[in-house]
């Protein structure tokens, strides 16, 4: 099969690496890809948020058998619907299901209606009403812009003053653009966080191995929120009892809720969960693979990823056995100095002799005058497996020392958190 993968980050490099190992896959195209992806796929320079242009390209190409839509924007814009309407096979939720990520107001309402555990909340489209609520609500409080905001539309407000400024910035000053026209004001929850991703065809839901993200820019979870500075798998506190609770109270009810709403979800459903004193609660849904979670999940997948994608599109996931390796996996993100705020691009990247069992996924890289250079905030993900997280973590940091570019920075504490929490 010839497969087109939409996207250009480390997550897509991991997806394409897994697909390239499938005996079913002949040639891979990546729209738009990056310098690392270019070693496995032919790059296609079309704006993938222009869903009509993507549909036309696939029509004209004529030999694309399957398209994998990975990023949130084209899913929310209806790229899967567009491709299907032109008679092409595409992996990912349709627009009416991708809304589970694209609108926090929708997902909160869904959870309330179907009794899926989540933080208590109120939704506001009127600034005065939001302000009045925030003047008296419990503090800390969490403000969330309704729409997609690159993972940055969430403000954790430790004081009332911060919350009042936040509401004003979101609703009156459009700090997150239109995403902030509607704001969800949410109860502050505490506890360790886990990313539980699952494959689903709308009839069956099969969880992947768990992972944990490090969203803040600096060590000890300080600094600004980012797209993710590193991940590790599995979550040390997540045992069989947790898996059962999450499956019964969150995953299955969500799949049925989407069906009941006439929005069957097919693709990867990502449950961002917090383990609170009252059990697991949903912090967010994503309608796709996480980044950089995928970089620690797919290296552990033993089953053919293409086989899983096809089974989901054809609604026969129940017949596929999904197998995972034992052990652990760690991904360290090497970022451009200044990220997630402004940073410079075009810095040359050099590699020393990396161990043969290290994988480097490219995120923001490009080729310029024959040299590999930085082209984004998150540049590379250095990934290693090990018998446990500590072993994988050690390997990652030893090898990351051999990679250089001007103003490179990374967190020093990826994979350390949560190790003292009892596994249940
Ligand atoms: P989100 O984009 O919704 O995943 O939020 C980003 C991060 O903000 C999450 O990973 C949490 O660490 C934090 N967060 C979001 N909602 C809450 C909440 N209700 N209580 C505490 N922390 C939260
Ligand atoms: N790592 C979080 C996300 O992909 O949204």
CSV table of C-alpha atoms in Angstrom, one decimal, residues 8-424:
chain,number,residue,atom,x,y,z
A,8,UNK,CA,5.4,17.2,10.5
A,9,UNK,CA,6.4,16.6,14.1
A,10,UNK,CA,8.2,14.0,16.3
A,11,UNK,CA,4.9,12.1,16.7
A,12,UNK,CA,4.6,11.8,12.9
A,13,UNK,CA,8.2,10.6,12.7
A,14,UNK,CA,7.3,7.9,15.2
A,15,UNK,CA,4.1,6.9,13.3
A,16,UNK,CA,6.0,6.8,10.0
A,17,UNK,CA,8.9,4.7,11.6
A,18,UNK,CA,6.3,2.2,12.8
A,19,UNK,CA,4.5,2.1,9.4
A,20,UNK,CA,7.8,1.7,7.5
A,21,UNK,CA,8.3,-1.6,9.3
A,22,UNK,CA,5.0,-3.0,8.1
A,23,UNK,CA,5.2,-5.6,5.3
A,24,UNK,CA,1.9,-4.1,4.0
A,25,UNK,CA,3.4,-0.7,3.4
A,26,UNK,CA,5.1,0.0,0.1
A,27,UNK,CA,5.7,3.7,-0.1
A,28,UNK,CA,5.1,6.5,2.4
A,29,UNK,CA,4.4,10.2,1.6
A,30,UNK,CA,4.5,12.8,4.4
A,31,UNK,CA,2.6,16.1,4.2
A,32,UNK,CA,4.7,18.1,5.1
A,33,UNK,CA,7.2,16.0,7.1
A,34,UNK,CA,10.6,17.2,8.3
A,35,UNK,CA,14.3,16.3,7.7
A,36,UNK,CA,14.1,13.1,9.7
A,37,UNK,CA,10.9,11.9,8.1
A,38,UNK,CA,12.5,12.6,4.7
A,39,UNK,CA,14.7,9.5,5.2
A,40,UNK,CA,11.6,7.3,5.3
A,41,UNK,CA,9.0,9.1,3.2
A,42,UNK,CA,8.7,11.4,0.2
A,43,UNK,CA,7.8,14.9,1.4
A,44,UNK,CA,4.7,16.7,0.0
A,45,UNK,CA,4.5,20.4,0.3
A,46,UNK,CA,0.8,21.1,0.6
A,47,UNK,CA,-0.9,23.0,3.5
A,48,UNK,CA,-2.7,20.2,5.3
A,49,UNK,CA,-5.1,22.6,7.0
A,50,UNK,CA,-6.5,23.4,3.5
A,51,UNK,CA,-8.6,20.2,3.4
A,52,UNK,CA,-9.8,20.7,-0.1
A,53,UNK,CA,-6.3,21.1,-1.4
A,54,UNK,CA,-5.3,17.8,0.4
A,55,UNK,CA,-8.3,16.1,-1.2
A,56,UNK,CA,-7.3,17.4,-4.6
A,57,UNK,CA,-3.7,16.3,-4.2
A,58,UNK,CA,-4.8,12.8,-3.2
A,59,UNK,CA,-7.2,12.6,-6.2
A,60,UNK,CA,-4.5,13.8,-8.6
A,61,UNK,CA,-1.8,11.5,-7.2
A,62,UNK,CA,-4.1,8.6,-7.9
A,63,UNK,CA,-2.1,5.9,-6.1
A,64,UNK,CA,-2.6,6.7,-2.4
A,65,UNK,CA,-4.3,3.8,-0.8
A,66,UNK,CA,-4.6,5.1,2.8
A,67,UNK,CA,-4.2,8.4,4.6
A,68,UNK,CA,-3.3,8.8,8.3
A,69,UNK,CA,-4.4,12.1,9.7
A,70,UNK,CA,-2.4,12.8,12.9
A,71,UNK,CA,-2.6,16.5,14.0
A,72,UNK,CA,-5.7,18.0,15.7
A,73,UNK,CA,-6.3,20.9,13.3
A,74,UNK,CA,-7.0,19.0,10.1
A,75,UNK,CA,-9.1,16.5,12.0
A,76,UNK,CA,-11.2,19.4,13.5
A,77,UNK,CA,-11.4,20.9,10.0
A,78,UNK,CA,-12.9,17.7,8.6
A,79,UNK,CA,-10.0,16.3,6.5
A,80,UNK,CA,-11.1,12.7,7.1
A,81,UNK,CA,-14.7,13.6,5.9
A,82,UNK,CA,-13.2,15.4,2.9
A,83,UNK,CA,-11.1,12.4,1.9
A,84,UNK,CA,-13.9,9.9,2.5
A,85,UNK,CA,-16.3,12.0,0.4
A,86,UNK,CA,-13.8,11.6,-2.5
A,87,UNK,CA,-13.8,7.8,-2.0
A,88,UNK,CA,-10.4,7.6,-0.1
A,89,UNK,CA,-9.7,5.6,3.0
A,90,UNK,CA,-8.5,7.7,5.9
A,91,UNK,CA,-7.6,7.0,9.5
A,92,UNK,CA,-8.8,9.5,12.2
A,93,UNK,CA,-12.1,10.7,13.6
A,94,UNK,CA,-14.5,12.6,11.4
A,95,UNK,CA,-15.1,16.3,12.1
A,96,UNK,CA,-18.2,15.6,14.2
A,97,UNK,CA,-16.2,13.3,16.5
A,98,UNK,CA,-12.9,15.4,16.5
A,99,UNK,CA,-15.0,18.0,18.4
A,100,UNK,CA,-14.2,16.0,21.6
A,101,UNK,CA,-10.9,17.8,21.5
A,102,UNK,CA,-11.7,20.8,19.4
A,103,UNK,CA,-14.3,22.2,21.9
A,104,UNK,CA,-13.7,21.9,25.6
A,105,UNK,CA,-17.3,23.2,26.2
A,106,UNK,CA,-18.5,20.2,24.1
A,107,UNK,CA,-16.4,17.6,26.0
A,108,UNK,CA,-17.3,19.0,29.4
A,109,UNK,CA,-21.0,18.8,28.5
A,110,UNK,CA,-20.6,15.3,27.2
A,111,UNK,CA,-18.9,14.1,30.5
A,112,UNK,CA,-21.6,15.8,32.6
A,113,UNK,CA,-24.4,14.2,30.5
A,114,UNK,CA,-23.0,10.7,30.6
A,115,UNK,CA,-21.6,10.7,34.2
A,116,UNK,CA,-17.9,10.5,33.2
A,117,UNK,CA,-15.7,11.7,36.1
A,118,UNK,CA,-14.2,15.2,35.5
A,119,UNK,CA,-13.6,18.4,37.3
A,120,UNK,CA,-16.7,20.5,38.1
A,121,UNK,CA,-17.0,23.5,35.8
A,122,UNK,CA,-19.1,26.4,34.4
A,123,UNK,CA,-19.0,27.6,30.8
A,124,UNK,CA,-19.2,31.3,29.8
A,125,UNK,CA,-19.5,33.2,26.6
A,126,UNK,CA,-20.3,36.4,28.3
A,127,UNK,CA,-17.4,38.3,29.9
A,128,UNK,CA,-19.4,40.0,32.7
A,129,UNK,CA,-20.9,36.6,33.8
A,130,UNK,CA,-17.5,34.9,33.8
A,131,UNK,CA,-16.1,37.8,35.8
A,132,UNK,CA,-18.9,37.7,38.4
A,133,UNK,CA,-18.4,33.9,38.8
A,134,UNK,CA,-14.6,34.2,39.2
A,135,UNK,CA,-15.1,36.9,41.8
A,136,UNK,CA,-16.6,34.4,44.2
A,137,UNK,CA,-15.4,30.9,43.1
A,138,UNK,CA,-13.0,28.7,45.0
A,139,UNK,CA,-9.3,29.4,44.4
A,140,UNK,CA,-7.1,28.0,42.8
A,141,UNK,CA,-9.2,27.8,39.7
A,142,UNK,CA,-8.5,26.7,36.1
A,143,UNK,CA,-9.4,28.7,33.0
A,144,UNK,CA,-9.6,27.0,29.7
A,145,UNK,CA,-10.1,28.6,26.3
A,146,UNK,CA,-12.8,26.6,24.5
A,147,UNK,CA,-11.0,26.0,21.2
A,148,UNK,CA,-7.7,24.6,20.0
A,149,UNK,CA,-4.8,26.6,21.3
A,150,UNK,CA,-1.7,24.4,20.8
A,151,UNK,CA,-2.0,23.1,24.4
A,152,UNK,CA,-1.4,26.6,25.7
A,153,UNK,CA,-5.0,27.7,26.3
A,154,UNK,CA,-5.1,26.6,29.9
A,155,UNK,CA,-4.4,28.9,32.9
A,156,UNK,CA,-4.0,27.6,36.4
A,157,UNK,CA,-4.8,30.6,38.6
A,158,UNK,CA,-3.4,30.5,42.1
A,159,UNK,CA,-5.0,33.8,43.1
A,160,UNK,CA,-8.2,35.6,42.4
A,161,UNK,CA,-6.3,38.5,40.8
A,162,UNK,CA,-4.7,36.1,38.3
A,163,UNK,CA,-8.0,34.6,37.5
A,164,UNK,CA,-9.6,37.9,36.9
A,165,UNK,CA,-6.8,39.0,34.6
A,166,UNK,CA,-6.9,35.6,32.8
A,167,UNK,CA,-10.7,35.9,32.1
A,168,UNK,CA,-10.1,39.4,30.7
A,169,UNK,CA,-7.2,38.4,28.5
A,170,UNK,CA,-9.0,35.4,27.1
A,171,UNK,CA,-12.4,37.0,26.6
A,172,UNK,CA,-11.8,40.7,25.9
A,173,UNK,CA,-8.2,40.7,24.6
A,174,UNK,CA,-8.3,37.5,22.5
A,175,UNK,CA,-5.1,36.2,24.0
A,176,UNK,CA,-5.8,32.8,22.4
A,177,UNK,CA,-7.6,34.2,19.4
A,178,UNK,CA,-11.1,32.9,18.8
A,179,UNK,CA,-10.4,29.9,21.0
A,180,UNK,CA,-11.1,32.2,24.0
A,181,UNK,CA,-14.6,33.4,22.9
A,182,UNK,CA,-16.0,30.8,25.2
A,183,UNK,CA,-14.2,30.0,28.4
A,184,UNK,CA,-14.5,27.0,30.7
A,185,UNK,CA,-13.9,27.8,34.4
A,186,UNK,CA,-13.0,24.6,36.2
A,187,UNK,CA,-12.3,23.3,39.7
A,188,UNK,CA,-8.6,22.8,40.4
A,189,UNK,CA,-7.7,19.1,40.9
A,190,UNK,CA,-4.6,17.6,42.4
A,191,UNK,CA,-2.8,14.3,41.7
A,192,UNK,CA,-0.5,12.5,39.4
A,193,UNK,CA,-1.3,12.7,35.7
A,194,UNK,CA,-1.3,9.9,33.1
A,195,UNK,CA,-1.9,9.9,29.4
A,196,UNK,CA,-4.1,6.9,28.5
A,197,UNK,CA,-4.3,6.5,24.7
A,198,UNK,CA,-6.6,4.0,23.1
A,199,UNK,CA,-7.4,2.6,19.6
A,200,UNK,CA,-11.1,2.5,18.9
A,201,UNK,CA,-13.3,1.8,15.9
A,202,UNK,CA,-16.4,3.0,17.8
A,203,UNK,CA,-17.4,-0.6,18.7
A,204,UNK,CA,-14.3,-1.8,20.5
A,205,UNK,CA,-11.7,0.2,22.5
A,206,UNK,CA,-8.2,-1.2,23.2
A,207,UNK,CA,-5.9,0.8,25.4
A,208,UNK,CA,-2.3,1.3,24.6
A,209,UNK,CA,0.5,1.3,27.2
A,210,UNK,CA,0.3,4.3,29.5
A,211,UNK,CA,2.7,7.2,29.5
A,212,UNK,CA,3.4,10.5,31.4
A,213,UNK,CA,4.1,13.8,29.8
A,214,UNK,CA,6.2,16.7,31.2
A,215,UNK,CA,4.3,19.8,30.0
A,216,UNK,CA,6.2,22.6,31.7
A,217,UNK,CA,9.3,24.1,30.2
A,218,UNK,CA,11.6,23.8,33.2
A,219,UNK,CA,12.7,21.2,35.8
A,220,UNK,CA,10.4,20.5,38.8
A,221,UNK,CA,7.4,21.4,36.6
A,222,UNK,CA,8.2,25.1,36.6
A,223,UNK,CA,8.1,27.6,33.8
A,224,UNK,CA,5.5,27.9,31.0
A,225,UNK,CA,3.3,25.2,29.5
A,226,UNK,CA,4.7,23.7,26.4
A,227,UNK,CA,3.6,21.0,23.9
A,228,UNK,CA,5.6,18.5,26.0
A,229,UNK,CA,9.3,18.4,27.0
A,230,UNK,CA,9.5,14.7,27.5
A,231,UNK,CA,7.6,11.5,28.3
A,232,UNK,CA,8.1,8.1,29.8
A,233,UNK,CA,6.2,4.9,29.7
A,234,UNK,CA,4.6,3.2,31.5
A,235,UNK,CA,3.1,5.4,34.3
A,236,UNK,CA,4.6,3.8,37.5
A,237,UNK,CA,1.4,4.1,39.6
A,238,UNK,CA,-0.9,2.6,37.0
A,239,UNK,CA,-1.6,-1.0,37.8
A,240,UNK,CA,-4.4,-3.5,37.0
A,241,UNK,CA,-6.9,-1.9,39.3
A,242,UNK,CA,-6.4,1.5,37.7
A,243,UNK,CA,-6.7,0.0,34.2
A,244,UNK,CA,-10.0,-1.6,35.2
A,245,UNK,CA,-11.4,1.6,36.7
A,246,UNK,CA,-10.4,3.7,33.7
A,247,UNK,CA,-11.8,1.2,31.2
A,248,UNK,CA,-15.1,0.8,33.0
A,249,UNK,CA,-15.7,4.4,34.2
A,250,UNK,CA,-14.1,6.4,31.5
A,251,UNK,CA,-13.1,4.7,28.2
A,252,UNK,CA,-16.2,2.6,27.5
A,253,UNK,CA,-18.6,5.3,28.7
A,254,UNK,CA,-16.9,7.8,26.4
A,255,UNK,CA,-17.1,5.5,23.4
A,256,UNK,CA,-20.8,4.9,24.1
A,257,UNK,CA,-21.5,8.6,24.8
A,258,UNK,CA,-20.1,9.5,21.4
A,259,UNK,CA,-22.2,6.8,19.7
A,260,UNK,CA,-25.3,8.0,21.5
A,261,UNK,CA,-24.6,11.6,20.3
A,262,UNK,CA,-24.5,10.3,16.7
A,263,UNK,CA,-20.7,11.0,16.7
A,264,UNK,CA,-19.0,7.6,16.5
A,265,UNK,CA,-15.3,8.0,17.2
A,266,UNK,CA,-12.9,6.1,15.1
A,267,UNK,CA,-9.1,6.6,15.5
A,268,UNK,CA,-6.9,7.2,18.5
A,269,UNK,CA,-8.7,8.6,21.6
A,270,UNK,CA,-6.4,10.2,24.1
A,271,UNK,CA,-7.6,10.4,27.7
A,272,UNK,CA,-5.6,12.9,29.8
A,273,UNK,CA,-6.3,11.7,33.3
A,274,UNK,CA,-5.6,12.8,36.9
A,275,UNK,CA,-5.6,10.3,39.7
A,276,UNK,CA,-7.4,12.3,42.4
A,277,UNK,CA,-8.4,11.1,45.9
A,278,UNK,CA,-11.8,10.4,44.5
A,279,UNK,CA,-10.5,8.3,41.6
A,280,UNK,CA,-9.4,9.0,38.0
A,281,UNK,CA,-10.9,12.1,36.4
A,282,UNK,CA,-10.6,13.3,32.8
A,283,UNK,CA,-8.6,16.5,32.4
A,284,UNK,CA,-8.8,16.5,28.7
A,285,UNK,CA,-9.6,14.5,25.6
A,286,UNK,CA,-7.5,14.6,22.5
A,287,UNK,CA,-8.8,13.1,19.2
A,288,UNK,CA,-5.4,11.8,18.1
A,289,UNK,CA,-2.0,10.5,19.1
A,290,UNK,CA,-0.2,12.6,21.7
A,291,UNK,CA,3.1,14.3,21.1
A,292,UNK,CA,5.6,13.4,22.7
A,293,UNK,CA,3.6,10.4,24.1
A,294,UNK,CA,3.6,8.6,20.8
A,295,UNK,CA,7.4,8.6,20.8
A,296,UNK,CA,7.5,6.3,23.8
A,297,UNK,CA,4.4,4.2,22.9
A,298,UNK,CA,5.0,3.1,19.4
A,299,UNK,CA,8.6,1.8,19.9
A,300,UNK,CA,7.0,-0.7,22.4
A,301,UNK,CA,4.3,-1.9,19.9
A,302,UNK,CA,4.9,-5.4,18.6
A,303,UNK,CA,1.8,-5.5,16.4
A,304,UNK,CA,1.8,-4.1,12.8
A,305,UNK,CA,0.5,-0.5,13.1
A,306,UNK,CA,-0.8,-0.6,9.6
A,307,UNK,CA,-2.9,-3.7,10.4
A,308,UNK,CA,-4.4,-1.8,13.4
A,309,UNK,CA,-5.2,1.3,11.3
A,310,UNK,CA,-6.9,-0.7,8.6
A,311,UNK,CA,-8.9,-2.7,11.2
A,312,UNK,CA,-10.2,0.5,12.7
A,313,UNK,CA,-11.3,2.0,9.4
A,314,UNK,CA,-13.0,-1.3,8.6
A,315,UNK,CA,-14.5,-1.6,12.1
A,316,UNK,CA,-13.0,-4.9,13.0
A,317,UNK,CA,-10.7,-3.9,15.8
A,318,UNK,CA,-12.2,-6.7,18.0
A,319,UNK,CA,-10.3,-9.2,15.9
A,320,UNK,CA,-6.9,-7.7,16.3
A,321,UNK,CA,-4.6,-8.7,19.1
A,322,UNK,CA,-2.4,-5.8,20.1
A,323,UNK,CA,0.8,-6.7,21.8
A,324,UNK,CA,3.4,-4.6,23.6
A,325,UNK,CA,7.0,-5.2,24.7
A,326,UNK,CA,7.8,-5.4,28.4
A,327,UNK,CA,10.1,-2.8,30.0
A,328,UNK,CA,10.0,1.0,29.7
A,329,UNK,CA,10.7,3.8,27.3
A,330,UNK,CA,11.8,7.4,27.8
A,331,UNK,CA,11.8,10.4,25.4
A,332,UNK,CA,13.7,13.6,26.0
A,333,UNK,CA,12.9,16.6,24.0
A,334,UNK,CA,15.7,18.8,22.9
A,335,UNK,CA,14.3,22.3,22.4
A,336,UNK,CA,15.4,25.7,21.0
A,337,UNK,CA,16.4,28.2,23.6
A,338,UNK,CA,13.4,30.5,24.3
A,339,UNK,CA,10.7,27.9,23.4
A,340,UNK,CA,7.7,28.0,24.1
A,341,UNK,CA,8.1,31.8,23.6
A,342,UNK,CA,10.2,33.2,20.7
A,343,UNK,CA,13.3,31.3,19.6
A,344,UNK,CA,15.8,31.4,16.7
A,345,UNK,CA,15.8,28.9,13.8
A,346,UNK,CA,18.4,27.6,11.4
A,347,UNK,CA,21.0,26.4,13.9
A,348,UNK,CA,23.1,23.6,12.7
A,349,UNK,CA,22.6,20.2,14.5
A,350,UNK,CA,25.5,17.8,15.0
A,351,UNK,CA,25.5,14.3,16.3
A,352,UNK,CA,28.3,12.4,18.0
A,353,UNK,CA,28.4,8.6,18.0
A,354,UNK,CA,25.1,7.6,19.4
A,355,UNK,CA,24.5,4.1,20.8
A,356,UNK,CA,22.9,1.8,18.2
A,357,UNK,CA,19.7,1.3,20.3
A,358,UNK,CA,18.9,5.0,20.5
A,359,UNK,CA,16.2,6.4,18.3
A,360,UNK,CA,16.1,10.1,17.5
A,361,UNK,CA,12.7,11.4,16.3
A,362,UNK,CA,12.8,14.7,14.4
A,363,UNK,CA,10.3,17.4,15.2
A,364,UNK,CA,11.5,20.9,14.2
A,365,UNK,CA,14.3,20.1,11.7
A,366,UNK,CA,15.0,20.9,8.1
A,367,UNK,CA,17.8,20.6,5.6
A,368,UNK,CA,19.4,23.9,4.5
A,369,UNK,CA,22.4,24.0,2.1
A,370,UNK,CA,23.1,20.3,2.8
A,371,UNK,CA,23.1,20.8,6.5
A,372,UNK,CA,20.6,19.6,9.1
A,373,UNK,CA,19.3,22.7,11.0
A,374,UNK,CA,16.6,23.6,13.6
A,375,UNK,CA,13.3,24.8,12.3
A,376,UNK,CA,11.0,24.7,15.3
A,377,UNK,CA,10.7,25.0,19.1
A,378,UNK,CA,10.8,21.3,19.8
A,379,UNK,CA,13.7,20.1,17.6
A,380,UNK,CA,14.4,16.4,18.5
A,381,UNK,CA,13.2,13.6,20.7
A,382,UNK,CA,15.9,11.3,22.0
A,383,UNK,CA,14.3,7.9,22.8
A,384,UNK,CA,15.6,4.8,24.5
A,385,UNK,CA,14.1,1.6,25.9
A,386,UNK,CA,15.3,-0.2,29.0
A,387,UNK,CA,14.3,-2.8,31.5
A,388,UNK,CA,12.8,0.0,33.6
A,389,UNK,CA,12.4,3.8,33.4
A,390,UNK,CA,15.7,4.4,35.3
A,391,UNK,CA,17.7,2.3,32.8
A,392,UNK,CA,16.0,4.0,29.8
A,393,UNK,CA,16.4,7.4,31.3
A,394,UNK,CA,20.2,6.9,31.9
A,395,UNK,CA,20.7,5.9,28.3
A,396,UNK,CA,18.7,8.9,27.0
A,397,UNK,CA,20.7,11.4,28.9
A,398,UNK,CA,24.1,9.8,28.1
A,399,UNK,CA,23.3,10.0,24.4
A,400,UNK,CA,21.7,13.5,24.5
A,401,UNK,CA,25.1,14.8,25.6
A,402,UNK,CA,26.4,13.9,22.2
A,403,UNK,CA,23.9,16.1,20.3
A,404,UNK,CA,24.5,19.8,19.8
A,405,UNK,CA,23.0,22.9,18.4
A,406,UNK,CA,23.3,26.6,19.5
A,407,UNK,CA,21.1,27.5,22.4
A,408,UNK,CA,19.8,23.9,22.8
A,409,UNK,CA,18.0,23.2,26.1
A,410,UNK,CA,16.3,20.3,27.7
A,411,UNK,CA,14.9,19.3,31.1
A,412,UNK,CA,17.2,17.3,33.3
A,413,UNK,CA,14.4,15.5,35.2
A,414,UNK,CA,12.4,13.6,32.6
A,415,UNK,CA,11.3,10.2,34.0
A,416,UNK,CA,11.9,11.0,37.6
A,417,UNK,CA,8.4,12.0,38.8
A,418,UNK,CA,5.9,9.6,40.3
A,419,UNK,CA,8.3,6.8,41.0
A,420,UNK,CA,7.5,6.8,44.7
A,421,UNK,CA,3.7,6.5,44.2
A,422,UNK,CA,2.3,3.0,45.0
A,423,UNK,CA,1.1,1.1,42.0
A,424,UNK,CA,-2.5,0.1,42.1
